[in-house]
Structures are given as structure tokens and as C-alpha cells.
Short mmCIF file of C-alpha atoms in Angstrom, two decimals:
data_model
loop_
_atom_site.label_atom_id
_atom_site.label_comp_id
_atom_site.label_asym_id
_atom_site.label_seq_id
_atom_site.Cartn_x
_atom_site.Cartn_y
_atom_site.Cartn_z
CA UNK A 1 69.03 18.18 -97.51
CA UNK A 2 65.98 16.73 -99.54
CA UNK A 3 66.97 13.12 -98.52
CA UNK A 4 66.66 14.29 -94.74
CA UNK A 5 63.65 16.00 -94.66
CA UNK A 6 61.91 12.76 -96.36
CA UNK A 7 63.26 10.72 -93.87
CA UNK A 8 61.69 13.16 -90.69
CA UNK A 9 58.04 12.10 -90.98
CA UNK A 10 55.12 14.31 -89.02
CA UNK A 11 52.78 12.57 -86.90
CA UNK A 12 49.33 11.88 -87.49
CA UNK A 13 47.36 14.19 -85.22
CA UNK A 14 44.95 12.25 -83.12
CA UNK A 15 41.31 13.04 -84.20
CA UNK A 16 39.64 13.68 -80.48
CA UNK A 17 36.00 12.41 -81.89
CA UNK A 18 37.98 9.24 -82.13
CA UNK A 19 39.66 8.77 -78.76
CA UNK A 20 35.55 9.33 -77.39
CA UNK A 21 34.31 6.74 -79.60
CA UNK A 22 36.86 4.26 -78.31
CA UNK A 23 36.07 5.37 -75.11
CA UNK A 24 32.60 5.11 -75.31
CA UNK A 25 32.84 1.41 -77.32
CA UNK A 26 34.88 -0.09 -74.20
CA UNK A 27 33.42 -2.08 -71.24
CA UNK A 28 33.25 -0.82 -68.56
CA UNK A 29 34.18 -2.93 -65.46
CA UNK A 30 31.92 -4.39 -63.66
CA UNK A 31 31.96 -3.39 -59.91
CA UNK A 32 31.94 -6.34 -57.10
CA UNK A 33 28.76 -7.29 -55.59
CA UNK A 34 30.03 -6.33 -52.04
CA UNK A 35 29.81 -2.30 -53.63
CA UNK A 36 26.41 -2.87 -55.52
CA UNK A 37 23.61 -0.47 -54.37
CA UNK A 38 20.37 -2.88 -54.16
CA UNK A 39 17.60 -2.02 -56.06
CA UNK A 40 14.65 -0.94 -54.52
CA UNK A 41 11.41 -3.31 -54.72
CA UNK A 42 8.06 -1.50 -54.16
CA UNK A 43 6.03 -2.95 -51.37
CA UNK A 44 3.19 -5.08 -52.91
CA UNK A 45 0.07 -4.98 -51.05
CA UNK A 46 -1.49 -8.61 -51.25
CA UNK A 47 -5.26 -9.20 -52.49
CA UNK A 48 -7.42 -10.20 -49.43
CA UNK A 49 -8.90 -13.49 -50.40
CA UNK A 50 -12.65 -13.72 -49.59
CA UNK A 51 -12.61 -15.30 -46.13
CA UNK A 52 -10.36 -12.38 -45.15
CA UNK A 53 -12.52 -9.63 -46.63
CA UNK A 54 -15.20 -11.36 -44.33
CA UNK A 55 -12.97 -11.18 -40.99
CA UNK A 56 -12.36 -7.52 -42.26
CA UNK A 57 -16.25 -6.82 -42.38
CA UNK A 58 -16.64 -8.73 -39.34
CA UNK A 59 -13.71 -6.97 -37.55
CA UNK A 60 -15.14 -3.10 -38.59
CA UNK A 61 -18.71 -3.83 -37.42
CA UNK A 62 -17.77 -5.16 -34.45
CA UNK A 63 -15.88 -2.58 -33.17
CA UNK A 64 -18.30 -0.12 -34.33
CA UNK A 65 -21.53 -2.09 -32.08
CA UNK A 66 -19.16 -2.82 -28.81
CA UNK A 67 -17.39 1.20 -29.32
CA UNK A 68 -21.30 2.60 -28.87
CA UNK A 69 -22.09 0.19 -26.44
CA UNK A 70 -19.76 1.61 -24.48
CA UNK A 71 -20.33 4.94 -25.43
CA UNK A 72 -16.91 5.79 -26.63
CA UNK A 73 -16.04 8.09 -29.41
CA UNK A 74 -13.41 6.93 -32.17
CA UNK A 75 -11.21 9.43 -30.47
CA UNK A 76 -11.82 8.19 -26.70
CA UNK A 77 -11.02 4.80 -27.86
CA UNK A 78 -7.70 5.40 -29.46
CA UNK A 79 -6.97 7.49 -26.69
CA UNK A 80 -7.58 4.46 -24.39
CA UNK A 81 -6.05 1.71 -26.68
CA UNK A 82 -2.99 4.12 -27.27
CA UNK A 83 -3.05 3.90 -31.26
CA UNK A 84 -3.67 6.51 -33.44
CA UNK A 85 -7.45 7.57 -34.48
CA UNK A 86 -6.99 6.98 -37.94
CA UNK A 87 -6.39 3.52 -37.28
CA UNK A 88 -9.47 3.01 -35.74
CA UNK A 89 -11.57 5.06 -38.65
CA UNK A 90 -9.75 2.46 -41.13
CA UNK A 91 -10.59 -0.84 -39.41
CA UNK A 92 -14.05 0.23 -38.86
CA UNK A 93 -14.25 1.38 -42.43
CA UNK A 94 -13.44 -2.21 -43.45
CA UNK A 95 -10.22 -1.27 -45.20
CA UNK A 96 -7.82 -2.12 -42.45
CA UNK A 97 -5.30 -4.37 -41.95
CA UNK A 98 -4.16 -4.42 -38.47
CA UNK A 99 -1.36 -5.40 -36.82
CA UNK A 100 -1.57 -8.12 -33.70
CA UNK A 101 -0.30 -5.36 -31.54
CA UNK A 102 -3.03 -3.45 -32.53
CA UNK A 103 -5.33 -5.92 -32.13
CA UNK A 104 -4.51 -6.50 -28.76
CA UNK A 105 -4.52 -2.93 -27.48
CA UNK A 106 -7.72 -2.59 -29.04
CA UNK A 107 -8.95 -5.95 -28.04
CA UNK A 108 -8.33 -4.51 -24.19
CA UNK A 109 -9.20 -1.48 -24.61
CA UNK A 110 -13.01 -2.86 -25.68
CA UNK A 111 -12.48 -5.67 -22.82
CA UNK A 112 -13.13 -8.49 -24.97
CA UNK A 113 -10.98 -10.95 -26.80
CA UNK A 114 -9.31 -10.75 -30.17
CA UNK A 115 -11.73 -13.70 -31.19
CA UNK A 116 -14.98 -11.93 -30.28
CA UNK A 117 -13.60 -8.70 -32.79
CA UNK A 118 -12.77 -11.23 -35.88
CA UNK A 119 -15.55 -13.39 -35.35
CA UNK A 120 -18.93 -13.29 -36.88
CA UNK A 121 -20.92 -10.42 -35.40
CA UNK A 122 -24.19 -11.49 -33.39
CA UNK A 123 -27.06 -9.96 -33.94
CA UNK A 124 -29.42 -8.43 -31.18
CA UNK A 125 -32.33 -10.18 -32.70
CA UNK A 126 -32.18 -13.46 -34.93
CA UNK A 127 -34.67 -15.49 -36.43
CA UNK A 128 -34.27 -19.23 -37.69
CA UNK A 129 -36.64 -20.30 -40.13
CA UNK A 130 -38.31 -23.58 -39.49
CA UNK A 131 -36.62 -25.45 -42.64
CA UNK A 132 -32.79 -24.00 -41.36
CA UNK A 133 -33.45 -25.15 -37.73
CA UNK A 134 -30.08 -27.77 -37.82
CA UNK A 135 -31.86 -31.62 -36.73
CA UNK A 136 -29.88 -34.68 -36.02
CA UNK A 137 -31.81 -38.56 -35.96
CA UNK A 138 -31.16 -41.25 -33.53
CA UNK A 139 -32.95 -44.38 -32.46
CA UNK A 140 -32.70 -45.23 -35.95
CA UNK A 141 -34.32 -42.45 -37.15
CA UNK A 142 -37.32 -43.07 -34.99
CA UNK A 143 -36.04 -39.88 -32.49
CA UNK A 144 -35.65 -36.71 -34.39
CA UNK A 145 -33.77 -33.88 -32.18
CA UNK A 146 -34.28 -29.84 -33.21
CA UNK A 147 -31.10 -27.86 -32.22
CA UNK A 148 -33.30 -24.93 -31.33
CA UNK A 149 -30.15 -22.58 -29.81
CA UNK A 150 -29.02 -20.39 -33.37
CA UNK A 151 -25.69 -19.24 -30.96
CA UNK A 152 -23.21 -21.27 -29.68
CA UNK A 153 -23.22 -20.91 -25.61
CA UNK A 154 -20.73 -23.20 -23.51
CA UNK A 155 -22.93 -24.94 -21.04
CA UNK A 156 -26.40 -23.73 -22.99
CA UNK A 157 -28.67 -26.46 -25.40
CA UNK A 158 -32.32 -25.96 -25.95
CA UNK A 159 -33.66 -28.76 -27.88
CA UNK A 160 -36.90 -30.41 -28.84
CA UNK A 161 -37.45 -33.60 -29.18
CA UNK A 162 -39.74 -36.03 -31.11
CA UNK A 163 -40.11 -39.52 -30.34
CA UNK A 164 -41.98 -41.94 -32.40
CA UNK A 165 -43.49 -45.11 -30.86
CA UNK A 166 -40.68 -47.60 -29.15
CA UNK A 167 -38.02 -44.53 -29.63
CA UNK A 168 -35.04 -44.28 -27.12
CA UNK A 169 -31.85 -42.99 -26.68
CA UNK A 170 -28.96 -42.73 -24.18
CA UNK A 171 -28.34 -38.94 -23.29
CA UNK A 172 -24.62 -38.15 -22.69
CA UNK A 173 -23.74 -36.45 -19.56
CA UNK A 174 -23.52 -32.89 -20.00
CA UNK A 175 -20.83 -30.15 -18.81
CA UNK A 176 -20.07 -30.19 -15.30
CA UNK A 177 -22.45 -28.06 -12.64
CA UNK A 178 -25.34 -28.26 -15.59
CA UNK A 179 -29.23 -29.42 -14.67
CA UNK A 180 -31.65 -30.55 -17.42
CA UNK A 181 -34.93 -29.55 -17.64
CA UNK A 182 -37.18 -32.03 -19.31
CA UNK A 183 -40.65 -30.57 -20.56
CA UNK A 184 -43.02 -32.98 -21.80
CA UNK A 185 -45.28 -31.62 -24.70
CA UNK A 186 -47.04 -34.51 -25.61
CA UNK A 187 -47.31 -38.37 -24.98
CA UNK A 188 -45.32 -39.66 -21.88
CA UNK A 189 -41.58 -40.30 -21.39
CA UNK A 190 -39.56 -42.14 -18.89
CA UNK A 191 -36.35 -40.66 -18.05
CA UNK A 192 -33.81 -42.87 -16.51
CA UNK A 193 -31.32 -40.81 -14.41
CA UNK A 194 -29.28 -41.84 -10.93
CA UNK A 195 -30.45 -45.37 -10.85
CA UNK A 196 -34.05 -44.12 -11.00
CA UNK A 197 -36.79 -43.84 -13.30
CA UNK A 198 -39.21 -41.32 -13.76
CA UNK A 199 -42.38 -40.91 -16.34
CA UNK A 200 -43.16 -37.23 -17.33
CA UNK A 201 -46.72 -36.80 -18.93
CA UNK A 202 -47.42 -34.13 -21.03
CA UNK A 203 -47.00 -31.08 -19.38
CA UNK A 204 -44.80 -32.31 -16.31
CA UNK A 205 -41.43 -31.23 -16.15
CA UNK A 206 -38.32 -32.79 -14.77
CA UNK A 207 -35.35 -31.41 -13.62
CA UNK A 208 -32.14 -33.59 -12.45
CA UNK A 209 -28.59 -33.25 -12.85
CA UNK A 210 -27.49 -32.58 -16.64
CA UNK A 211 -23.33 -34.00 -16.16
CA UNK A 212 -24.66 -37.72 -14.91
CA UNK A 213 -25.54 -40.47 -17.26
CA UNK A 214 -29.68 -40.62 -17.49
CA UNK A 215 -31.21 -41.51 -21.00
CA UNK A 216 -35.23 -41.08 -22.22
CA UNK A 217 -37.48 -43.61 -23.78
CA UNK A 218 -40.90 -43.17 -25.71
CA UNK A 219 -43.08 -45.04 -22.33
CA UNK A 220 -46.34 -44.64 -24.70
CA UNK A 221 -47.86 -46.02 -27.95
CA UNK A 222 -48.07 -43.29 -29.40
CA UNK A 223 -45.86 -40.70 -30.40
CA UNK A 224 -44.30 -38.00 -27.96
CA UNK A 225 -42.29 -34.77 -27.83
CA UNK A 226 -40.66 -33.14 -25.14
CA UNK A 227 -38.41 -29.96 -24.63
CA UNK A 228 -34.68 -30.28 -22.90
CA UNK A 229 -33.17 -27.69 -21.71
CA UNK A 230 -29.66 -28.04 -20.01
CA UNK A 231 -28.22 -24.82 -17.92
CA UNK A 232 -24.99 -24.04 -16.04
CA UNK A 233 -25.94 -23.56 -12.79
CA UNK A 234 -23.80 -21.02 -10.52
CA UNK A 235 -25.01 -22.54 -7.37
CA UNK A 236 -26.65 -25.83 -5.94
CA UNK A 237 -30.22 -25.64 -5.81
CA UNK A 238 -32.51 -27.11 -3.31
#
């Protein structure tokens, strides 16, 4: 009886605190890429590099000067452009960052183009000191032209010119339908234009056809200066 109890052993009973740290130490599986949930990425809002912080300073005063002109409220004008009001608080705040959709609508709304909102706003009044007005030299450097126009108008130039003794230069025919006026301030000048040529004294002026070949020459000893100005012109005049 003694022999067969010793041979009937009793089972070690299975310590649960065990079974969860085996559990716990194991792998688990990885599960296939297919089943991943992606992570989510928070939206980085980019720096505005300095040339765009100008086209956003640019683009919020210029809506602001052509929404008065018009004498529209914020609210009128997102009411016409179809976008919400706060957009149009933000971008004339400075801080936006409009869509090309917006742009557009807004762009029609105002009747302009998306250009004339991101580009540099123009002033009612300007003034161009004498040392900034832009000059360019020809002849040799004996004719000196003043760009006296501060805005950029297709079809427009107003500049002076100085000639010094023997100075000449060949004028380039201008936009189509323009006429140059030639003002002589002091000394004389022969203009050569149309197979003709004609000498304006100080004080004369001469007008002829700005988009045909013509060209000016100092006719005096001394030196001269003379004002061009070259115009569009709607219509033929007599």
C-alpha cells in the first residue's frame, strides 16, 4: 500500500502570476500592413518667406483701397464674390492665405485682375526724388535720357532729354497708334522722321507719329534739352 501511494505523484499546481508573466513576456504578432491604421500627421503651416509676406501686404491693402472705392462693405463684397466674410477680414488683415478660387471670385467681384490685387499697390500721389529718377546714356554718353514716368503705363513714356554738343541717337519706333511730342527746352534739335527733317528751337514743339522710325540730333553748338512725350492715341488726329 505504501509502495503505491509513492508511485501516484500530485501535480504541481500552476501558479496563475506565472501563466501572466509568460503572457505578458511573449510577442505579440505583428498585424499586416494592409490592417494598419495610419497615423495621423498634423498639418504644418509653412513660414511665408519675405517676398510672400510682401504679396500678402500688398494683397490686404489693395483690396482694402479698390473695396472703398467702390463703396462696398466687407460684407457686400463677400456677398458679391460668394465667399465667406471672414475671409475677406483675414486677407485684408494681412494674415491670409487664399486660395486661387478665391482669388478669382474676389478678383471679379472688384473687376480687376488677380495681378492688380498681388501687385505692388500705387499710390494716389508719388514723388521721385531727383537722385532716384532711373537715367540711361547713349551717344556715347554724350545724350543722357531721364525716365521721368515713376509707373509703368503700356503705350505711356515721358522723358527728358539732354544732349551735349554733336549728340545723336536713333529713336526706336514706338507702340502702334502712338504720336510723340517733342518739346524743345533749350538749344535746337533736328528730328528726322518720314523721310523729313525738322529743327525744333527752344520752345517749339513737334508732334509726328511715335510707331515710325525718326531719330534726333543735337543741330547746335551748344548743348540742348528737350522733353518727349509718346501717347496712345484712340483716334487719328488732324
Amino acid at each position: 500500500m505504501s509502495e503505491a501511494k509513492s508511485k501516484i505523484r500530485k501535480k504541481p499546481k500552476s501558479n496563475p502570476s506565472s501563466k501572466a508573466k509568460s503572457k505578458a513576456g511573449s510577442k505579440a504578432e505583428p498585424r499586416p500592413a494592409s490592417e494598419r491604421t495610419p497615423e495621423a500627421t498634423p498639418e504644418l503651416t509653412p513660414e511665408l518667406t519675405p517676398e510672400l509676406q510682401h504679396i500678402s501686404s500688398y494683397l490686404a491693402e489693395n483690396i482694402g483701397t479698390l473695396r472703398r472705392r467702390r463703396n462696398l462693405s466687407q460684407e457686400k463684397l463677400a456677398e458679391l464674390a460668394q465667399i465667406p466674410r471672414s475671409t475677406i477680414t483675414h486677407m485684408e488683415s494681412g494674415g491670409g492665405n487664399p486660395s486661387l478660387t478665391n482669388l478669382c471670385k474676389l478678383a471679379a467681384a472688384l473687376g480687376v485682375s488677380i495681378e492688380t490685387l498681388l501687385s505692388r499697390p500705387r499710390r494716389a500721389c508719388s514723388l521721385l526724388k531727383r537722385d532716384d529718377v532711373p537715367q540711361q546714356q547713349r551717344s556715347a554718353g554724350k545724350l543722357r535720357i531721364h525716365k521721368l514716368m515713376p509707373d509703368r503705363v503700356r503705350g505711356i513714356e515721358i522723358d527728358r532729354m539732354e544732349f551735349a554738343a554733336g549728340a545723336s541717337m536713333a529713336g526706336k519706333p514706338h507702340l502702334p497708334g502712338t504720336k510723340e511730342y517733342l518739346v524743345a527746352l533749350a538749344g535746337s534739335i533736328a528730328v528726322a522722321v518720314d523721310g523729313a527733317t525738322w529743327t525744333v528751337e527752344e520752345g517749339d514743339v513737334l508732334a509726328f507719329p511715335g510707331d515710325q522710325k525718326h531719330g534726333y540730333r543735337n543741330a547746335g553748338r551748344t548743348p540742348a534739352t528737350a522733353l518727349s512725350i509718346v501717347l496712345p492715341l484712340p483716334y487719328p488726329t488732324g
